[in-house]
């Protein structure tokens, strides 16, 4: 996780106060870790009947979300009707899934809401929300006369008589979108004070100093030329003002007071924080002078929104300002590019994803028909979401614009944005009092089975009673569970990952309790109900209307699909998938059992194809002498060592221990992968990684569950597979192929040993221009966004 350097500037005698404030902020951060979510969708607009594919990335302040294990996503219409709900496990700060859009859906928009349980305990206005356009569907806009609004906001929140201040302003239309405006500010007698006009996205600023006895108003015209009058906020007769500006050494702050302020506002504290972490604190004495200035150095910091707050002597907040520290350190270097590009119908295309760093990274890539999926390159993406929009209230127009260029003018425009938009404030009274929101007794750990045994005599419960279970998932994978039973009959087990439903077959370790005895009702520990309330329909304002060219391209595909009796979705073409080359048995078992996170070079053992494997006592005896360097003791469970460290153990890609692996019957083991120290694609692999996979599907041997009691339990949402045809052989007899999403992969993992990965896909019958989007995170919390539009036609 990326760490934030902490530098606290203290004057003599204030160390204890700063340490206390730091501790109080730590309490707030622990209770609300300030989680953020970005969702990468395969495209920006859909037809009814298509699948909406997504990948969610989760952040915790400045780094990856390391404690959250479960992700929730909901698809809603504008009335808040739930269309579909998805639960998914979080691995390497990522989770993925999909929504199936009904072919009869008749509205022009759908809304996606994403969240974690931790976010529900905080301010829910910062949940992830996004509107997606449905092509071919229009909602008649009500006939309204355009109206415009102009708001004035003094820097730091205070406007005080006789003190100069930066007065920011923002002009918007009746949809809340930026509008152009120009005019002048005058006093109540009509004396002209200063001219103004918007300079960027409806925003601008002027320098003003209110004079005693005056009132101020703005005379202005909107972009239609209509005149308006807007009163400026009333100023106060005494107080302080805060001004912040860029300085070669960092952020310069200036605090100024009026002559009549009381003693509490003459001895001030100024504090700089980022993500509720104390960066700097200074005491300012204005007893003998009206103003003071200083610089908060930014060289030791990372990029992000800095909050500068001025308190009186008793830490009552008086003024506050947010500003952006841009160190250009938030992205890592990566790329996606074609190595073979062909726009002819059903031809093979090849591309590569590469990163230059050696840190592990978690990526997703989409390739779509660019003509049917025109996008705004400056819209919200993983960069702007992490650094900006997840911390601001209300919609921000073209947020990636503020990070696309490093020019000084863009930095000034970003500062205007921060002057005119609300942000993720926290209550300083709660901070000082140490009041925090309640946290769960236990952190979540994926699926947590919780149940109560019924049907046993009370005297049998508790003591050494243990429930011995075999959890069989929908794909026939089996997990062995050994669960202590307490005096009330309660049992629990966490750290499980499975999809759809599973059945737990169980018995007890007491030989006096016959098989088939007992009833068990199980819960999975996941939130089962959708969130109440309507989606944030204001997000629809940010969606540009589909262009005529985009609609024409989409209508052409729809018309051809109807004429040929085909659909737009790839799954209708799944029956023509053909093997282009013969795959080895190792390739087949890797594809069947191993996720991309555990892919890569390793010593591997196919126990399905090894008839002698069942003769070994356990997996550790089987591995003895088969992997050079691994030291395996003779005990049960054995001691393990590799290059002076202990290997990490995984069962079906969930971390486990030697005791559980020793208990797995060899008849249940399908595949073993052993990664050498330093070559593991997963965390905790400094001593190497041993990954065990149990049999599923047709590989499962004889059943031993006859006569056992059982209970059903729901898992994560069933994961749809992204299907794409393989035209390696002639498939000309198949109906039309009009897919808009040509390739989608939400689980690409790279590391030091896999910095470049090759992929391929076949084109449809229409596409001539491709849109490629690559996003991801690395192990330090840096992000990646690459977007390209590539043509296959020569000019």
XYZ file of C-alpha atoms in Angstrom, residues 283-697:
415
model
C 0.478 27.952 15.774
C -0.095 31.498 14.568
C -0.150 34.446 16.916
C -1.957 37.510 15.557
C -1.996 39.364 18.862
C 0.565 41.942 17.697
C 0.017 41.820 13.929
C -2.969 41.601 11.612
C -1.725 38.830 9.321
C 0.683 35.932 9.010
C 1.849 33.765 6.123
C 3.719 30.512 5.699
C 4.324 27.625 3.342
C 3.359 23.986 3.737
C 6.025 22.075 1.753
C 4.618 19.621 -0.799
C 7.847 17.875 -1.837
C 7.445 15.094 0.785
C 3.782 14.497 -0.093
C 1.910 12.444 -2.655
C -0.810 13.650 -4.997
C -4.242 14.341 -3.586
C -6.632 16.899 -2.129
C -5.139 18.778 0.829
C -7.472 20.411 3.351
C -6.165 23.478 5.200
C -8.183 24.452 8.275
C -7.802 27.449 10.602
C -8.938 27.011 14.237
C -9.213 29.464 17.103
C -7.326 28.860 20.353
C -9.842 26.202 21.491
C -9.799 24.392 18.121
C -13.096 25.748 16.886
C -12.869 25.836 13.045
C -12.975 29.309 11.541
C -12.007 28.823 7.874
C -11.253 25.922 5.581
C -9.915 25.521 2.058
C -9.160 22.548 -0.177
C -6.409 22.590 -2.769
C -4.735 19.980 -4.945
C -1.195 18.691 -4.580
C -0.157 17.287 -7.940
C 3.103 15.340 -7.876
C 2.281 13.417 -11.072
C 3.053 10.221 -9.176
C -0.307 8.474 -9.371
C 0.121 6.464 -12.598
C 2.332 3.549 -13.545
C 3.557 2.897 -17.063
C 1.569 0.427 -19.145
C 0.190 0.047 -22.634
C -2.125 -1.986 -24.848
C -1.412 -2.277 -28.573
C -2.163 -4.447 -31.588
C 0.450 -6.810 -32.937
C -1.933 -8.009 -35.660
C -4.808 -5.764 -36.726
C -7.435 -6.708 -39.278
C -10.826 -5.166 -39.959
C -12.075 -7.803 -42.388
C -15.034 -9.881 -41.273
C -14.205 -12.623 -38.758
C -10.448 -12.201 -39.042
C -7.948 -12.804 -36.266
C -6.576 -9.863 -34.285
C -3.765 -10.076 -31.753
C -2.780 -7.560 -29.090
C -0.479 -7.264 -26.100
C -0.792 -5.748 -22.645
C 2.510 -4.691 -21.129
C 3.788 -2.848 -18.055
C 7.293 -1.555 -17.525
C 7.383 -1.932 -13.729
C 8.035 -5.166 -11.856
C 5.356 -4.645 -9.197
C 2.276 -6.880 -9.351
C -0.661 -5.193 -11.078
C -4.343 -5.994 -11.551
C -5.758 -4.908 -14.925
C -8.848 -5.028 -17.128
C -9.158 -4.442 -20.872
C -12.056 -3.905 -23.262
C -12.094 -3.752 -27.054
C -15.253 -2.485 -28.718
C -16.572 -1.189 -32.018
C -15.478 2.468 -31.853
C -18.160 3.669 -34.274
C -20.945 2.268 -32.108
C -19.327 3.311 -28.833
C -18.175 6.892 -29.185
C -16.927 8.201 -25.856
C -15.728 11.423 -24.327
C -12.036 10.943 -23.570
C -12.263 13.484 -20.731
C -15.059 11.712 -18.833
C -14.500 10.155 -15.421
C -12.025 7.268 -15.354
C -9.877 5.509 -12.785
C -7.452 8.458 -12.497
C -10.006 11.224 -11.960
C -12.160 8.986 -9.778
C -9.344 8.202 -7.351
C -7.962 11.738 -7.160
C -10.995 13.981 -7.571
C -14.603 12.965 -8.141
C -14.784 10.482 -5.255
C -14.126 13.396 -2.871
C -16.396 16.068 -4.374
C -20.129 16.523 -4.086
C -22.222 16.728 -7.215
C -21.334 15.994 -10.836
C -18.068 17.251 -12.312
C -17.954 17.860 -16.057
C -15.020 16.243 -17.870
C -13.006 15.449 -14.721
C -10.135 13.709 -16.525
C -9.396 17.019 -18.262
C -7.693 18.196 -15.071
C -5.135 15.362 -15.251
C -4.730 14.988 -18.990
C -2.438 18.040 -19.212
C 0.306 19.355 -16.941
C -0.069 22.981 -18.050
C -0.286 25.825 -15.528
C -3.637 26.922 -16.951
C -5.175 23.506 -16.174
C -3.831 23.698 -12.615
C -5.525 27.088 -12.194
C -8.781 25.677 -13.560
C -8.571 22.746 -11.147
C -8.194 25.208 -8.287
C -11.338 26.989 -9.488
C -13.151 23.669 -9.428
C -12.128 23.081 -5.816
C -13.188 26.607 -4.856
C -16.694 26.053 -6.237
C -17.519 22.442 -5.318
C -18.323 20.905 -1.969
C -16.118 18.115 -0.684
C -15.927 15.208 1.730
C -15.956 17.248 4.933
C -15.744 15.711 8.337
C -17.145 17.081 11.551
C -14.391 18.703 13.616
C -16.585 18.564 16.710
C -16.712 14.769 16.336
C -12.954 14.680 15.838
C -12.243 16.692 18.984
C -14.684 14.617 21.042
C -13.376 11.319 19.696
C -16.842 10.358 18.430
C -16.766 7.725 15.689
C -19.284 5.611 13.848
C -19.672 2.081 15.122
C -17.594 -0.594 13.423
C -18.415 -4.303 13.066
C -17.178 -6.597 15.834
C -15.283 -8.677 13.279
C -13.960 -7.566 9.884
C -15.558 -9.363 6.962
C -13.616 -12.260 5.459
C -15.371 -13.269 2.237
C -18.313 -15.644 2.747
C -18.851 -16.429 6.428
C -20.997 -19.463 7.066
C -23.090 -19.036 10.192
C -25.631 -21.525 11.438
C -27.153 -23.336 14.369
C -27.376 -27.084 14.788
C -30.809 -28.301 15.776
C -32.140 -31.733 16.526
C -29.436 -32.812 19.001
C -29.965 -33.370 22.693
C -28.764 -30.300 24.674
C -26.224 -32.401 26.515
C -24.501 -33.239 23.248
C -23.730 -29.596 22.402
C -20.496 -27.845 23.307
C -17.481 -29.519 24.815
C -15.387 -31.140 22.092
C -18.263 -31.609 19.679
C -17.217 -30.829 16.113
C -19.146 -30.711 12.875
C -17.208 -32.400 10.079
C -18.402 -31.082 6.741
C -17.865 -31.360 3.007
C -18.947 -28.184 1.240
C -19.714 -29.048 -2.377
C -20.098 -26.035 -4.650
C -22.080 -25.748 -7.878
C -19.030 -26.719 -9.960
C -18.470 -29.825 -7.779
C -15.446 -28.428 -5.952
C -15.284 -29.774 -2.390
C -13.995 -28.019 0.713
C -13.407 -29.856 3.965
C -14.683 -27.972 7.021
C -14.171 -28.822 10.686
C -16.382 -26.579 12.796
C -16.543 -26.544 16.602
C -20.104 -26.583 17.964
C -20.683 -24.317 20.978
C -23.167 -24.903 23.805
C -25.934 -23.166 21.845
C -25.283 -25.224 18.737
C -23.696 -22.367 16.809
C -21.097 -23.050 14.111
C -19.217 -20.674 11.821
C -16.519 -20.652 9.160
C -15.161 -17.737 7.145
C -12.772 -17.123 4.285
C -14.856 -19.054 1.721
C -15.314 -18.166 -1.945
C -17.908 -19.939 -4.071
C -20.635 -18.965 -6.510
C -24.286 -19.806 -7.017
C -25.260 -22.275 -4.273
C -23.388 -24.929 -2.320
C -24.459 -27.883 -0.226
C -22.791 -28.716 3.070
C -22.826 -32.429 3.881
C -22.084 -32.962 7.539
C -21.768 -35.385 10.423
C -20.282 -35.100 13.910
C -17.106 -36.344 15.542
C -19.168 -38.048 18.259
C -19.593 -41.712 17.278
C -22.756 -41.823 19.368
C -24.449 -39.371 16.978
C -25.558 -41.389 13.926
C -25.137 -40.124 10.364
C -28.111 -38.139 9.148
C -28.793 -36.675 12.577
C -29.279 -32.944 12.990
C -30.667 -29.999 11.057
C -28.556 -26.987 10.080
C -29.790 -23.628 8.798
C -26.963 -21.655 7.176
C -26.447 -17.965 6.335
C -23.555 -16.692 4.227
C -22.786 -13.427 6.048
C -23.377 -11.282 2.936
C -25.793 -8.361 2.807
C -28.882 -9.846 1.217
C -31.068 -6.781 0.591
C -30.646 -4.042 -1.967
C -30.216 -0.481 -0.777
C -33.384 1.595 -0.511
C -33.773 4.896 -2.278
C -33.588 6.263 -5.786
C -30.406 6.374 -7.859
C -28.650 9.701 -8.374
C -30.504 10.745 -11.517
C -28.491 13.982 -11.693
C -25.717 11.892 -13.241
C -27.740 11.727 -16.431
C -26.771 15.362 -17.034
C -23.194 14.308 -17.719
C -24.134 11.830 -20.439
C -23.700 13.317 -23.905
C -26.385 12.499 -26.422
C -25.494 9.762 -28.867
C -24.165 11.281 -32.081
C -25.891 10.795 -35.411
C -22.944 8.697 -36.614
C -23.077 6.493 -33.524
C -26.812 5.932 -33.870
C -26.461 5.197 -37.579
C -23.758 2.585 -36.935
C -25.815 1.010 -34.169
C -29.005 0.961 -36.244
C -27.124 -0.663 -39.118
C -25.997 -3.480 -36.820
C -29.517 -3.909 -35.412
C -31.062 -4.025 -38.869
C -28.577 -6.612 -40.162
C -29.025 -8.699 -37.021
C -32.799 -8.791 -37.546
C -32.428 -9.601 -41.237
C -30.136 -12.531 -40.535
C -31.969 -13.741 -37.480
C -28.941 -13.102 -35.279
C -28.386 -11.173 -32.091
C -25.864 -8.648 -30.935
C -24.561 -10.725 -28.046
C -21.646 -13.099 -28.299
C -23.210 -15.949 -26.359
C -25.464 -16.702 -29.344
C -22.284 -17.597 -31.222
C -20.803 -19.793 -28.538
C -21.720 -22.966 -30.420
C -19.133 -22.276 -33.123
C -16.117 -22.131 -30.835
C -13.391 -24.219 -32.452
C -9.975 -25.175 -31.153
C -7.369 -23.534 -33.356
C -4.593 -25.815 -32.093
C -4.361 -28.867 -29.913
C -3.807 -27.883 -26.319
C -1.647 -29.921 -23.981
C -3.192 -31.653 -20.972
C -1.425 -29.086 -18.766
C -3.023 -26.225 -20.718
C -6.436 -27.825 -20.327
C -6.182 -28.363 -16.573
C -4.728 -24.849 -16.112
C -7.706 -23.375 -17.933
C -10.113 -25.515 -15.927
C -8.781 -24.834 -12.457
C -6.425 -21.834 -12.365
C -7.477 -18.178 -12.347
C -5.297 -15.497 -13.995
C -3.984 -14.452 -10.568
C -2.314 -17.857 -10.133
C -1.261 -18.258 -13.752
C 2.391 -18.205 -14.704
C 5.393 -20.481 -14.614
C 5.536 -22.932 -11.720
C 6.168 -26.585 -10.987
C 2.829 -28.241 -11.672
C 1.390 -31.685 -11.030
C -1.715 -33.127 -12.675
C -3.085 -35.647 -10.192
C -6.119 -36.406 -12.340
C -3.740 -38.001 -14.859
C -1.562 -39.672 -12.182
C -3.121 -43.001 -11.121
C -0.554 -43.438 -8.339
C -1.413 -40.146 -6.606
C -4.130 -41.740 -4.484
C -1.549 -44.034 -2.845
C 0.048 -41.138 -0.931
C -1.053 -40.157 2.567
C -1.489 -36.461 1.757
C -0.306 -33.727 -0.596
C 2.843 -33.106 1.426
C 4.015 -36.696 1.178
C 3.257 -36.513 -2.545
C 5.432 -33.394 -2.947
C 8.425 -34.720 -1.021
C 11.393 -34.861 -3.372
C 9.443 -33.494 -6.342
C 10.342 -29.791 -5.979
C 13.996 -28.893 -5.482
C 14.616 -26.755 -2.410
C 11.357 -27.411 -0.568
C 11.977 -28.931 2.854
C 8.985 -30.963 4.097
C 9.081 -32.496 7.564
C 7.606 -35.858 8.464
C 5.071 -34.703 11.072
C 1.311 -34.242 10.673
C 0.957 -31.472 9.763
C 4.544 -31.217 8.531
C 6.913 -28.289 8.954
C 7.703 -26.487 5.708
C 10.721 -24.443 4.705
C 12.089 -22.950 1.503
C 15.173 -20.718 1.467
C 14.739 -19.992 5.153
C 11.070 -18.963 4.909
C 7.764 -20.784 5.155
C 5.812 -21.280 1.913
C 2.318 -19.792 1.732
C -0.415 -22.391 1.290
C -3.588 -22.027 -0.800
C -6.581 -24.290 -1.271
C -8.609 -23.459 -4.377
C -6.796 -20.089 -4.316
C -7.867 -19.227 -0.764
C -5.086 -19.014 1.828
C -5.110 -21.901 4.287
C -2.776 -23.838 6.594
C -0.978 -27.166 6.614
C -3.520 -28.766 8.967
C -6.369 -28.319 6.489
C -4.290 -29.438 3.515
C -3.144 -32.556 5.382
C -6.780 -33.558 5.876
C -7.704 -33.514 2.177
C -8.069 -37.064 0.768
C -5.785 -37.549 -2.215
C -8.789 -38.744 -4.236
C -10.088 -35.170 -4.029
C -6.908 -33.441 -5.282
C -6.832 -32.521 -8.978
C -3.856 -30.206 -9.451
C -0.891 -28.732 -7.568
C 1.167 -25.662 -8.490
C 4.368 -24.723 -6.656
C 5.859 -21.244 -7.200
C 9.470 -20.638 -6.252
C 10.279 -17.908 -3.688
C 10.056 -14.446 -5.241
C 8.230 -15.726 -8.322
C 4.727 -15.922 -6.916
C 2.017 -13.768 -8.523
C 0.237 -13.425 -5.150
C 1.076 -11.645 -1.922
C 2.821 -13.509 0.866
C 4.955 -15.560 -1.502
C 8.386 -14.700 -0.116
C 8.870 -18.328 0.882
C 7.211 -19.680 -2.225
C 3.592 -20.678 -2.771
C 1.969 -24.125 -2.813
C -1.495 -24.039 -4.413
C -3.776 -27.070 -4.166
C -6.877 -27.507 -6.339
C -9.595 -30.036 -5.522
C -11.473 -31.916 -8.208
C -14.623 -30.583 -9.799
C -17.088 -31.556 -12.520
